[in-house]
Amino acid sequence: MEQHLYSRIANQMQQHIREGIYKAEDKLPSVRALAKQQQASVSTILAAYGLLEDWGVIEVRPKSGYYVRRNLSKAPEAPSIIQTTNTPEEVSTPDLVMEVIRDSSSPDLISFGAAVPADDFPVINQLKRIFSQKVRTEPFIGIGYDSGKGSDPLRRQLARRAIDAGILVSPEDIVISEGCQAAVGLCLRALSKPGDIVAVETPSYYGLLQLIEALGLKAIEIPSNAEHGMSIEALKLAFEQWPINIVLSIPCFSNPVGALMPDENKQALLDLIYQYDVPLIEDDIYGDLGYGSQRPKALKAFDSKGQVLLCSSVSKTLEPQLGIGWVMPGKYFKLIEYQKFLSSTGSFRLPQMAVAEFLAGGGYDRHLRLAREAYRQRRDRLADLISLHFPEGTRMSSPQGGFVAWIQLPKGIASTKLYKQAREHHILIAPGEIFSSDPKKYPHSIRISYANSWTTEREDAIQTLGQLAKQQITMSSP
Ligand SMILES: Cc1ncc(COP(=O)(O)O)c(C=O)c1O
């Protein structure tokens, strides 16, 4: 309990420093004053100040007290993302994608590579308990095929939860899939033919790009902004120039940047797809993981014509092993239901039953509160570590939800080389080249997944990455 308190106080103090309430070189409250203010013991405050010292945020000056560090590193600036006009491209299949995927589950690596939720939340044990109870009490096998759309109770729960995202949908209008990627696959298969053009934001999650490639489609990459996501202006220009067939976007906490599209841009994006009469596939996999007090509205919430197909899963909020995703396909329901039948005739009911029960209780909301706050703090810590250890000029996106950030390194640093060097030190990162159809588009960027808690080993790994990056600059300078 005490231990929890000191790290809470340290985080709160760090937040005050970030917000400028205490500036560089400011004297902090004395240990006794803070203990009184926080109604905590002196030893708790000493532990909190100790943690802030370890983080490099404050320093102790003998016989004087605690001060915000003079050379306190500023939060890294947001990355600038390429804003050139693009042409529709076939996505190449870089072997690198599969290398990163294979390495992601390796227990020998310190992983910042795959976007996997944290492993230190109580939710896993809670789910295990529900699973064992269901195994004992429910007929989960020997019941033949299900309806094809997936379990009724799960679809009911998803329809209830969709209200939080501003969506009114009937359980009958939801199709369960084996994950979010499978859901997007169903939509692309249902709505496109080889050679069609899909507009996606850039940089974009490599799994979506590889799906586009596998289906013989072309991607037109629409520049995006680290804060607001896909540029509506650029999309408008692309529509004027190319016969775009589908738009595919991650409006709420994009991967790899973590951008959140403002509601007015969501509306403007919808106006465009209505004007050109094309469907929009919304990947909302991180939508429940915002750090703000309100869950952002999904783009689908603004869709009056049923032209948005929302895809999501529990892979980021609960656990990827559950293999549960869904599509809310709007007016394309029948097409998606048919694709689901073509792709898999029966799905394993047990995980669907367990997740439905978890969503029905208060456990999911409690878990989300915990996860959102933990991820916010872990993002802040990553920003501090990048400022402390990475070369000057390094930029980092500041996601307001989810748990991946985009790091833009100074020009002298080749991110794929850094990825390979890091690998030799048993550290996994995701190199920029896999986030575009053009492997040369992001030669100096990497994605870091910061879901897991900051252990000494993980902090040291970031320091090692920073050193490797600095060495590359030294070696390339004349
Ligand atoms: C934006 C995005 N969509 C889809 C996926 C894949 O989701 P799932 O594991 O549910 O198939 C990921 C996983 O990293 C993702 O980041």
Short mmCIF file of C-alpha atoms and ligand atoms in Angstrom, two decimals:
data_model
loop_
_atom_site.label_atom_id
_atom_site.label_comp_id
_atom_site.label_asym_id
_atom_site.label_seq_id
_atom_site.Cartn_x
_atom_site.Cartn_y
_atom_site.Cartn_z
CA MET A 1 0.00 0.00 0.00
CA GLU A 2 2.77 2.45 1.11
CA GLN A 3 4.79 1.43 -1.91
CA HIS A 4 1.85 2.28 -4.14
CA LEU A 5 1.53 5.65 -2.43
CA TYR A 6 5.14 6.76 -2.95
CA SER A 7 5.07 6.03 -6.67
CA ARG A 8 1.72 7.85 -6.95
CA ILE A 9 3.19 10.89 -5.22
CA ALA A 10 6.29 10.75 -7.45
CA ASN A 11 4.13 10.56 -10.57
CA GLN A 12 1.96 13.44 -9.40
CA MET A 13 5.05 15.56 -8.72
CA GLN A 14 6.49 14.67 -12.12
CA GLN A 15 3.21 15.75 -13.69
CA HIS A 16 3.43 19.11 -11.86
CA ILE A 17 6.95 19.58 -13.20
CA ARG A 18 5.83 18.73 -16.75
CA GLU A 19 2.98 21.21 -16.48
CA GLY A 20 5.41 23.93 -15.40
CA ILE A 21 4.03 24.27 -11.86
CA TYR A 22 7.64 23.70 -10.79
CA LYS A 23 10.25 24.88 -13.30
CA ALA A 24 13.94 23.95 -13.77
CA GLU A 25 15.93 24.90 -10.64
CA ASP A 26 12.80 25.54 -8.54
CA LYS A 27 13.03 24.36 -4.95
CA LEU A 28 10.51 21.65 -4.15
CA PRO A 29 8.50 21.48 -0.90
CA SER A 30 10.47 20.15 2.06
CA VAL A 31 9.98 16.52 2.96
CA ARG A 32 7.99 17.44 6.06
CA ALA A 33 5.80 19.96 4.24
CA LEU A 34 4.99 17.49 1.49
CA ALA A 35 4.34 14.71 4.03
CA LYS A 36 1.80 16.98 5.74
CA GLN A 37 0.20 18.05 2.47
CA GLN A 38 -0.08 14.46 1.19
CA GLN A 39 -0.97 13.01 4.61
CA ALA A 40 1.86 10.54 4.13
CA SER A 41 4.82 9.52 6.27
CA VAL A 42 8.23 11.15 5.96
CA SER A 43 9.68 7.86 4.68
CA THR A 44 7.04 7.70 1.93
CA ILE A 45 8.01 11.20 0.75
CA LEU A 46 11.71 10.32 0.90
CA ALA A 47 10.97 7.27 -1.25
CA ALA A 48 8.97 9.43 -3.70
CA TYR A 49 11.80 11.98 -3.97
CA GLY A 50 14.26 9.08 -4.35
CA LEU A 51 12.24 7.80 -7.30
CA LEU A 52 12.19 11.24 -8.92
CA GLU A 53 15.97 11.44 -8.48
CA ASP A 54 16.35 8.02 -10.13
CA TRP A 55 14.25 9.27 -13.01
CA GLY A 56 16.63 12.21 -13.44
CA VAL A 57 13.87 14.73 -12.79
CA ILE A 58 15.08 16.28 -9.52
CA GLU A 59 18.36 16.57 -7.61
CA VAL A 60 19.24 16.94 -3.98
CA ARG A 61 21.45 19.85 -2.96
CA PRO A 62 23.25 19.22 0.35
CA LYS A 63 21.86 21.23 3.28
CA SER A 64 19.41 22.92 0.97
CA GLY A 65 16.78 20.43 -0.18
CA TYR A 66 15.31 19.04 -3.37
CA TYR A 67 15.34 20.98 -6.66
CA VAL A 68 14.03 20.42 -10.16
CA ARG A 69 17.10 19.59 -12.22
CA ARG A 70 18.80 22.47 -13.99
CA ASN A 71 19.28 20.63 -17.25
CA LEU A 72 15.91 18.98 -17.06
CA SER A 73 15.36 17.53 -20.47
CA LYS A 74 12.32 18.90 -22.21
CA ALA A 75 9.71 16.49 -23.54
CA PRO A 76 10.82 15.59 -27.07
CA GLU A 77 9.18 17.55 -29.88
CA ALA A 78 6.58 15.85 -32.04
CA PRO A 79 7.91 14.18 -35.18
CA SER A 80 7.29 15.85 -38.52
CA ILE A 81 5.79 13.38 -40.93
CA ILE A 82 6.55 13.48 -44.64
CA GLN A 83 4.01 15.69 -46.43
CA THR A 84 4.74 14.91 -50.08
CA THR A 85 2.07 13.88 -52.55
CA ASN A 86 2.05 10.15 -53.14
CA THR A 87 1.01 7.84 -55.91
CA PRO A 88 -0.80 4.51 -55.40
CA GLU A 89 1.86 1.84 -54.79
CA GLU A 90 1.95 -1.89 -54.52
CA VAL A 91 3.09 -2.72 -51.01
CA SER A 92 6.23 -4.82 -50.99
CA THR A 93 6.44 -7.71 -48.52
CA PRO A 94 9.54 -6.89 -46.57
CA ASP A 95 10.97 -9.97 -44.90
CA LEU A 96 11.66 -7.56 -42.10
CA VAL A 97 7.97 -7.58 -41.11
CA MET A 98 8.04 -11.33 -40.56
CA GLU A 99 11.38 -11.07 -38.75
CA VAL A 100 9.87 -8.58 -36.28
CA ILE A 101 6.75 -10.76 -35.88
CA ARG A 102 8.81 -13.91 -35.20
CA ASP A 103 11.02 -12.13 -32.70
CA SER A 104 8.07 -10.55 -30.91
CA SER A 105 7.28 -13.66 -28.91
CA SER A 106 10.91 -14.48 -28.07
CA PRO A 107 11.48 -14.66 -24.30
CA ASP A 108 15.19 -13.89 -24.93
CA LEU A 109 14.56 -10.35 -26.07
CA ILE A 110 13.69 -7.19 -24.19
CA SER A 111 10.81 -6.22 -26.39
CA PHE A 112 9.66 -2.77 -27.42
CA GLY A 113 8.75 -4.31 -30.78
CA ALA A 114 5.26 -5.79 -30.81
CA ALA A 115 2.24 -3.80 -29.66
CA VAL A 116 1.21 -6.25 -26.93
CA PRO A 117 -0.66 -5.13 -23.79
CA ALA A 118 1.12 -5.05 -20.43
CA ASP A 119 1.57 -8.31 -18.56
CA ASP A 120 1.24 -6.87 -15.04
CA PHE A 121 -2.51 -6.18 -14.79
CA PRO A 122 -4.88 -8.37 -12.71
CA VAL A 123 -7.14 -8.87 -15.73
CA ILE A 124 -5.36 -12.04 -16.87
CA ASN A 125 -6.10 -13.84 -13.61
CA GLN A 126 -9.66 -12.58 -13.62
CA LEU A 127 -10.14 -13.99 -17.12
CA LYS A 128 -8.55 -17.28 -16.12
CA ARG A 129 -11.08 -17.60 -13.29
CA ILE A 130 -13.99 -16.94 -15.64
CA PHE A 131 -12.60 -19.49 -18.12
CA SER A 132 -12.38 -22.26 -15.53
CA GLN A 133 -15.86 -21.52 -14.24
CA LYS A 134 -17.27 -21.60 -17.81
CA VAL A 135 -15.52 -24.90 -18.56
CA ARG A 136 -17.30 -26.41 -15.56
CA THR A 137 -20.75 -24.94 -16.13
CA GLU A 138 -21.36 -24.28 -19.84
CA PRO A 139 -21.72 -26.59 -22.86
CA PHE A 140 -18.89 -25.03 -24.83
CA ILE A 141 -18.29 -28.05 -27.10
CA GLY A 142 -20.65 -30.59 -28.60
CA ILE A 143 -23.00 -27.80 -29.69
CA GLY A 144 -22.32 -27.76 -33.42
CA TYR A 145 -21.83 -24.60 -35.47
CA ASP A 146 -22.81 -21.24 -34.05
CA SER A 147 -24.82 -18.64 -35.95
CA GLY A 148 -21.78 -17.55 -37.95
CA LYS A 149 -22.04 -14.03 -36.53
CA GLY A 150 -20.65 -15.24 -33.20
CA SER A 151 -22.03 -15.61 -29.69
CA ASP A 152 -25.24 -13.71 -28.89
CA PRO A 153 -24.23 -12.60 -25.36
CA LEU A 154 -20.92 -11.24 -26.66
CA ARG A 155 -22.61 -9.27 -29.45
CA ARG A 156 -25.07 -7.88 -26.88
CA GLN A 157 -22.22 -6.72 -24.65
CA LEU A 158 -20.37 -5.16 -27.58
CA ALA A 159 -23.51 -3.28 -28.61
CA ARG A 160 -23.82 -1.92 -25.04
CA ARG A 161 -20.18 -0.86 -24.91
CA ALA A 162 -20.43 0.80 -28.34
CA ILE A 163 -22.64 3.46 -26.70
CA ASP A 164 -19.49 4.78 -24.96
CA ALA A 165 -17.99 5.41 -28.39
CA GLY A 166 -21.16 7.21 -29.49
CA ILE A 167 -22.39 4.30 -31.63
CA LEU A 168 -25.94 2.95 -31.64
CA VAL A 169 -25.87 -0.55 -33.07
CA SER A 170 -28.04 -3.62 -32.66
CA PRO A 171 -26.36 -6.87 -31.57
CA GLU A 172 -27.82 -8.31 -34.78
CA ASP A 173 -25.62 -5.93 -36.80
CA ILE A 174 -22.30 -7.16 -35.40
CA VAL A 175 -20.14 -9.97 -36.80
CA ILE A 176 -17.53 -11.59 -34.54
CA SER A 177 -14.14 -12.28 -36.12
CA GLU A 178 -10.86 -13.82 -34.98
CA GLY A 179 -9.22 -10.47 -34.25
CA CYS A 180 -9.09 -6.96 -35.65
CA GLN A 181 -6.77 -7.85 -38.49
CA ALA A 182 -9.12 -10.64 -39.51
CA ALA A 183 -12.00 -8.13 -39.30
CA VAL A 184 -10.24 -5.66 -41.63
CA GLY A 185 -9.45 -8.61 -43.92
CA LEU A 186 -13.16 -9.51 -44.13
CA CYS A 187 -14.00 -5.92 -45.06
CA LEU A 188 -11.28 -5.59 -47.71
CA ARG A 189 -12.21 -8.93 -49.27
CA ALA A 190 -15.88 -8.04 -49.32
CA LEU A 191 -15.45 -4.58 -50.81
CA SER A 192 -12.52 -4.70 -53.23
CA LYS A 193 -11.09 -6.44 -56.27
CA PRO A 194 -7.41 -6.70 -57.22
CA GLY A 195 -5.96 -3.43 -58.48
CA ASP A 196 -8.32 -1.27 -56.39
CA ILE A 197 -6.86 1.67 -54.51
CA VAL A 198 -7.02 1.93 -50.72
CA ALA A 199 -6.22 5.26 -49.04
CA VAL A 200 -4.37 4.77 -45.72
CA GLU A 201 -2.67 7.22 -43.39
CA THR A 202 1.10 7.13 -43.30
CA PRO A 203 2.95 5.86 -41.35
CA SER A 204 0.55 2.97 -40.85
CA TYR A 205 0.43 -0.36 -39.02
CA TYR A 206 2.32 -2.91 -41.14
CA GLY A 207 -0.37 -5.60 -40.74
CA LEU A 208 -2.87 -3.44 -42.64
CA LEU A 209 -0.32 -2.69 -45.36
CA GLN A 210 0.48 -6.38 -45.75
CA LEU A 211 -3.23 -7.20 -46.04
CA ILE A 212 -3.51 -4.66 -48.85
CA GLU A 213 -0.55 -6.33 -50.54
CA ALA A 214 -1.86 -9.86 -50.11
CA LEU A 215 -5.18 -8.95 -51.74
CA GLY A 216 -3.49 -7.40 -54.79
CA LEU A 217 -4.65 -3.90 -53.89
CA LYS A 218 -2.68 -0.65 -54.10
CA ALA A 219 -2.11 1.70 -51.19
CA ILE A 220 -2.14 5.44 -51.55
CA GLU A 221 -0.48 6.82 -48.45
CA ILE A 222 -2.04 9.97 -47.05
CA PRO A 223 0.26 12.16 -44.95
CA SER A 224 -0.72 12.44 -41.31
CA ASN A 225 0.00 14.70 -38.40
CA ALA A 226 1.48 13.37 -35.15
CA GLU A 227 -1.35 14.90 -33.16
CA HIS A 228 -4.41 14.79 -35.45
CA GLY A 229 -3.83 11.82 -37.74
CA MET A 230 -4.73 11.62 -41.42
CA SER A 231 -4.63 14.96 -43.24
CA ILE A 232 -8.10 15.68 -44.62
CA GLU A 233 -6.65 18.21 -47.09
CA ALA A 234 -4.24 15.62 -48.48
CA LEU A 235 -7.02 13.04 -48.71
CA LYS A 236 -9.16 15.54 -50.61
CA LEU A 237 -6.34 16.08 -53.12
CA ALA A 238 -5.84 12.34 -53.46
CA PHE A 239 -9.56 11.85 -54.17
CA GLU A 240 -9.33 14.53 -56.88
CA GLN A 241 -6.39 12.73 -58.48
CA TRP A 242 -7.03 9.02 -58.07
CA PRO A 243 -10.04 6.68 -58.26
CA ILE A 244 -9.85 5.69 -54.61
CA ASN A 245 -12.10 2.72 -53.79
CA ILE A 246 -11.79 2.45 -49.99
CA VAL A 247 -10.45 4.54 -47.12
CA LEU A 248 -8.79 2.68 -44.24
CA SER A 249 -8.00 4.67 -41.12
CA ILE A 250 -7.17 4.40 -37.41
CA PRO A 251 -8.72 7.67 -36.16
CA CYS A 252 -8.46 6.97 -32.40
CA PHE A 253 -4.82 6.52 -31.30
CA SER A 254 -3.26 5.43 -34.55
CA ASN A 255 -0.51 2.88 -34.78
CA PRO A 256 2.44 3.73 -34.92
CA VAL A 257 1.98 7.42 -34.05
CA GLY A 258 -0.79 7.45 -31.44
CA ALA A 259 -2.61 10.37 -33.11
CA LEU A 260 -6.24 11.20 -32.27
CA MET A 261 -8.36 12.68 -35.04
CA PRO A 262 -10.46 15.64 -33.80
CA ASP A 263 -14.23 15.26 -34.16
CA GLU A 264 -14.45 18.00 -36.81
CA ASN A 265 -11.90 16.12 -38.94
CA LYS A 266 -13.92 12.92 -38.49
CA GLN A 267 -16.95 14.79 -39.81
CA ALA A 268 -14.94 16.23 -42.73
CA LEU A 269 -13.61 12.77 -43.55
CA LEU A 270 -17.15 11.42 -43.64
CA ASP A 271 -18.26 14.26 -45.92
CA LEU A 272 -15.52 13.21 -48.35
CA ILE A 273 -16.46 9.53 -48.38
CA TYR A 274 -20.11 10.47 -48.88
CA GLN A 275 -19.13 12.80 -51.73
CA TYR A 276 -17.13 10.07 -53.49
CA ASP A 277 -19.47 7.30 -52.31
CA VAL A 278 -16.79 4.94 -51.00
CA PRO A 279 -16.75 2.82 -47.83
CA LEU A 280 -14.47 3.63 -44.92
CA ILE A 281 -12.94 0.91 -42.76
CA GLU A 282 -12.32 2.27 -39.26
CA ASP A 283 -9.75 0.37 -37.19
CA ASP A 284 -10.74 1.23 -33.61
CA ILE A 285 -8.56 -1.26 -31.77
CA TYR A 286 -7.09 1.37 -29.38
CA GLY A 287 -10.26 3.44 -28.97
CA ASP A 288 -10.97 2.27 -25.38
CA LEU A 289 -7.43 3.11 -24.25
CA GLY A 290 -7.54 6.93 -24.21
CA TYR A 291 -5.88 8.75 -21.31
CA GLY A 292 -8.55 11.47 -21.15
CA SER A 293 -11.61 11.44 -18.93
CA GLN A 294 -13.92 10.76 -21.90
CA ARG A 295 -13.62 7.93 -24.38
CA PRO A 296 -13.24 9.61 -27.80
CA LYS A 297 -16.13 9.17 -30.20
CA ALA A 298 -15.52 6.65 -32.94
CA LEU A 299 -15.74 7.94 -36.48
CA LYS A 300 -18.67 5.58 -36.91
CA ALA A 301 -20.57 7.60 -34.31
CA PHE A 302 -20.94 10.40 -36.90
CA ASP A 303 -21.91 8.09 -39.77
CA SER A 304 -25.55 8.61 -40.72
CA LYS A 305 -25.39 6.55 -43.94
CA GLY A 306 -23.97 3.23 -42.73
CA GLN A 307 -20.84 3.71 -44.86
CA VAL A 308 -18.35 3.08 -42.04
CA LEU A 309 -17.31 -0.47 -41.16
CA LEU A 310 -15.86 -0.39 -37.66
CA CYS A 311 -13.32 -3.12 -36.85
CA SER A 312 -11.87 -3.82 -33.44
CA SER A 313 -10.81 -6.56 -31.03
CA VAL A 314 -9.85 -7.25 -27.43
CA SER A 315 -6.21 -7.83 -28.44
CA LYS A 316 -4.99 -4.49 -27.02
CA THR A 317 -7.47 -4.00 -24.20
CA LEU A 318 -7.42 -7.55 -22.80
CA GLU A 319 -5.24 -10.13 -24.51
CA PRO A 320 -4.39 -11.10 -28.13
CA GLN A 321 -4.50 -14.85 -27.33
CA LEU A 322 -8.29 -14.60 -26.92
CA GLY A 323 -8.59 -14.22 -30.70
CA ILE A 324 -11.75 -12.12 -30.53
CA GLY A 325 -12.49 -9.23 -32.84
CA TRP A 326 -15.59 -7.86 -34.55
CA VAL A 327 -16.98 -5.79 -37.39
CA MET A 328 -19.86 -3.35 -37.18
CA PRO A 329 -20.37 -3.22 -40.95
CA GLY A 330 -23.26 -0.77 -41.32
CA LYS A 331 -24.97 -1.18 -44.67
CA TYR A 332 -22.46 -3.81 -45.79
CA PHE A 333 -23.63 -6.29 -43.17
CA LYS A 334 -24.67 -9.08 -45.56
CA LEU A 335 -21.38 -8.89 -47.48
CA ILE A 336 -19.40 -9.21 -44.26
CA GLU A 337 -21.56 -11.99 -42.87
CA TYR A 338 -20.95 -13.91 -46.12
CA GLN A 339 -17.19 -13.29 -46.01
CA LYS A 340 -17.15 -14.54 -42.43
CA PHE A 341 -18.87 -17.74 -43.55
CA LEU A 342 -16.28 -18.15 -46.36
CA SER A 343 -13.32 -17.58 -44.06
CA SER A 344 -14.35 -19.73 -41.08
CA THR A 345 -17.46 -21.79 -40.51
CA GLY A 346 -17.16 -22.38 -36.80
CA SER A 347 -15.35 -20.54 -34.05
CA PHE A 348 -14.45 -21.69 -30.57
CA ARG A 349 -17.20 -20.47 -28.24
CA LEU A 350 -15.40 -20.58 -24.90
CA PRO A 351 -13.36 -17.35 -25.22
CA GLN A 352 -16.44 -15.53 -26.52
CA MET A 353 -18.47 -16.70 -23.51
CA ALA A 354 -15.72 -15.68 -21.10
CA VAL A 355 -15.24 -12.22 -22.61
CA ALA A 356 -19.01 -11.64 -22.70
CA GLU A 357 -19.17 -12.39 -18.98
CA PHE A 358 -16.18 -10.16 -18.23
CA LEU A 359 -17.72 -7.27 -20.16
CA ALA A 360 -21.05 -7.76 -18.38
CA GLY A 361 -19.49 -7.29 -14.93
CA GLY A 362 -17.74 -4.13 -13.75
CA GLY A 363 -14.32 -5.74 -14.33
CA TYR A 364 -13.72 -4.25 -17.76
CA ASP A 365 -14.23 -0.64 -16.66
CA ARG A 366 -12.01 -1.15 -13.62
CA HIS A 367 -9.35 -2.69 -15.83
CA LEU A 368 -9.55 0.16 -18.34
CA ARG A 369 -9.15 2.79 -15.61
CA LEU A 370 -6.04 1.03 -14.37
CA ALA A 371 -4.59 0.39 -17.84
CA ARG A 372 -5.17 3.93 -19.17
CA GLU A 373 -3.45 5.53 -16.19
CA ALA A 374 -0.56 3.04 -16.28
CA TYR A 375 -0.03 3.59 -20.01
CA ARG A 376 -0.10 7.37 -19.57
CA GLN A 377 2.58 7.16 -16.89
CA ARG A 378 4.63 4.73 -18.98
CA ARG A 379 4.46 7.10 -21.95
CA ASP A 380 5.73 9.94 -19.74
CA ARG A 381 8.57 7.81 -18.52
CA LEU A 382 9.49 6.85 -22.09
CA ALA A 383 9.57 10.56 -23.02
CA ASP A 384 11.92 11.23 -20.07
CA LEU A 385 14.19 8.34 -21.00
CA ILE A 386 14.33 9.42 -24.65
CA SER A 387 15.22 12.96 -23.55
CA LEU A 388 17.87 11.68 -21.19
CA HIS A 389 19.57 9.12 -23.40
CA PHE A 390 18.87 9.78 -27.08
CA PRO A 391 20.85 12.18 -29.27
CA GLU A 392 19.80 15.81 -29.43
CA GLY A 393 17.21 16.39 -32.13
CA THR A 394 15.33 13.15 -31.43
CA ARG A 395 11.58 13.67 -31.64
CA MET A 396 8.79 11.59 -30.17
CA SER A 397 5.03 11.57 -30.69
CA SER A 398 2.96 12.12 -27.57
CA PRO A 399 0.11 9.59 -27.79
CA GLN A 400 -3.02 10.44 -25.81
CA GLY A 401 -4.02 6.78 -25.76
CA GLY A 402 -2.82 3.27 -26.60
CA PHE A 403 0.79 2.29 -25.98
CA VAL A 404 2.94 2.89 -29.05
CA ALA A 405 5.02 5.95 -29.89
CA TRP A 406 6.83 7.04 -33.03
CA ILE A 407 10.40 8.20 -32.52
CA GLN A 408 12.11 10.26 -35.19
CA LEU A 409 15.90 10.17 -34.94
CA PRO A 410 18.33 12.74 -36.30
CA LYS A 411 19.26 12.25 -39.97
CA GLY A 412 22.64 10.58 -39.35
CA ILE A 413 20.94 7.55 -37.81
CA ALA A 414 19.69 4.66 -39.95
CA SER A 415 16.78 3.04 -38.14
CA THR A 416 17.06 -0.40 -39.77
CA LYS A 417 20.75 -0.50 -38.81
CA LEU A 418 19.77 0.55 -35.28
CA TYR A 419 17.17 -2.24 -35.23
CA LYS A 420 19.87 -4.79 -36.20
CA GLN A 421 22.39 -3.45 -33.67
CA ALA A 422 19.73 -3.47 -30.96
CA ARG A 423 18.90 -7.07 -31.85
CA GLU A 424 22.52 -8.02 -31.14
CA HIS A 425 22.02 -6.53 -27.67
CA HIS A 426 18.81 -8.62 -27.27
CA ILE A 427 16.57 -5.59 -27.65
CA LEU A 428 13.65 -5.53 -30.08
CA ILE A 429 12.29 -2.36 -31.68
CA ALA A 430 10.19 -1.90 -34.81
CA PRO A 431 12.12 -0.14 -37.62
CA GLY A 432 10.40 2.67 -39.57
CA GLU A 433 10.66 0.98 -42.95
CA ILE A 434 7.90 -1.55 -42.21
CA PHE A 435 5.31 1.19 -41.65
CA SER A 436 5.05 2.26 -45.30
CA SER A 437 4.62 0.70 -48.74
CA ASP A 438 7.85 2.53 -49.57
CA PRO A 439 10.64 1.09 -47.38
CA LYS A 440 12.66 4.29 -47.91
CA LYS A 441 10.04 6.63 -46.52
CA TYR A 442 10.98 6.43 -42.83
CA PRO A 443 14.73 5.69 -42.74
CA HIS A 444 15.27 7.53 -39.44
CA SER A 445 12.21 6.48 -37.44
CA ILE A 446 11.38 3.65 -35.07
CA ARG A 447 8.27 2.59 -33.17
CA ILE A 448 8.50 1.83 -29.48
CA SER A 449 5.80 -0.10 -27.64
CA TYR A 450 5.77 1.11 -24.03
CA ALA A 451 3.02 -1.08 -22.57
CA ASN A 452 5.13 -2.94 -20.01
CA SER A 453 6.23 -1.44 -16.71
CA TRP A 454 9.60 0.29 -16.50
CA THR A 455 11.92 -2.21 -14.83
CA THR A 456 15.62 -1.42 -14.48
CA GLU A 457 16.31 -3.85 -17.32
CA ARG A 458 13.93 -2.08 -19.66
CA GLU A 459 15.21 1.38 -18.71
CA ASP A 460 18.80 0.21 -19.30
CA ALA A 461 17.73 -1.13 -22.69
CA ILE A 462 16.50 2.34 -23.71
CA GLN A 463 19.83 3.78 -22.54
CA THR A 464 21.64 1.18 -24.70
CA LEU A 465 19.48 2.13 -27.69
CA GLY A 466 20.38 5.78 -27.13
CA GLN A 467 24.09 4.91 -26.97
CA LEU A 468 23.87 2.89 -30.19
CA ALA A 469 22.13 5.81 -31.90
CA LYS A 470 24.81 8.24 -30.69
CA GLN A 471 27.58 5.90 -31.91
CA GLN A 472 26.04 5.90 -35.38
CA ILE A 473 26.26 9.71 -35.46
CA THR A 474 29.88 9.67 -34.28
CA MET A 475 30.84 7.09 -36.87
CA SER A 476 29.13 8.92 -39.73
CA SER A 477 30.59 12.37 -38.90
CA PRO A 478 33.77 13.27 -40.86
C1 LIG B 1 -4.00 -0.76 -35.58
C2 LIG B 1 -4.01 -2.25 -35.44
N1 LIG B 1 -4.96 -2.96 -36.06
C3 LIG B 1 -5.01 -4.31 -35.97
C4 LIG B 1 -4.07 -4.99 -35.24
C5 LIG B 1 -4.18 -6.50 -35.15
O1 LIG B 1 -5.17 -6.80 -34.25
P1 LIG B 1 -5.55 -8.30 -33.83
O2 LIG B 1 -4.39 -8.84 -33.08
O3 LIG B 1 -6.78 -8.17 -33.02
O4 LIG B 1 -5.79 -9.03 -35.11
C6 LIG B 1 -3.07 -4.30 -34.56
C7 LIG B 1 -2.05 -5.02 -33.78
O5 LIG B 1 -0.95 -4.53 -33.57
C8 LIG B 1 -3.05 -2.89 -34.66
O6 LIG B 1 -2.12 -2.17 -34.02
#
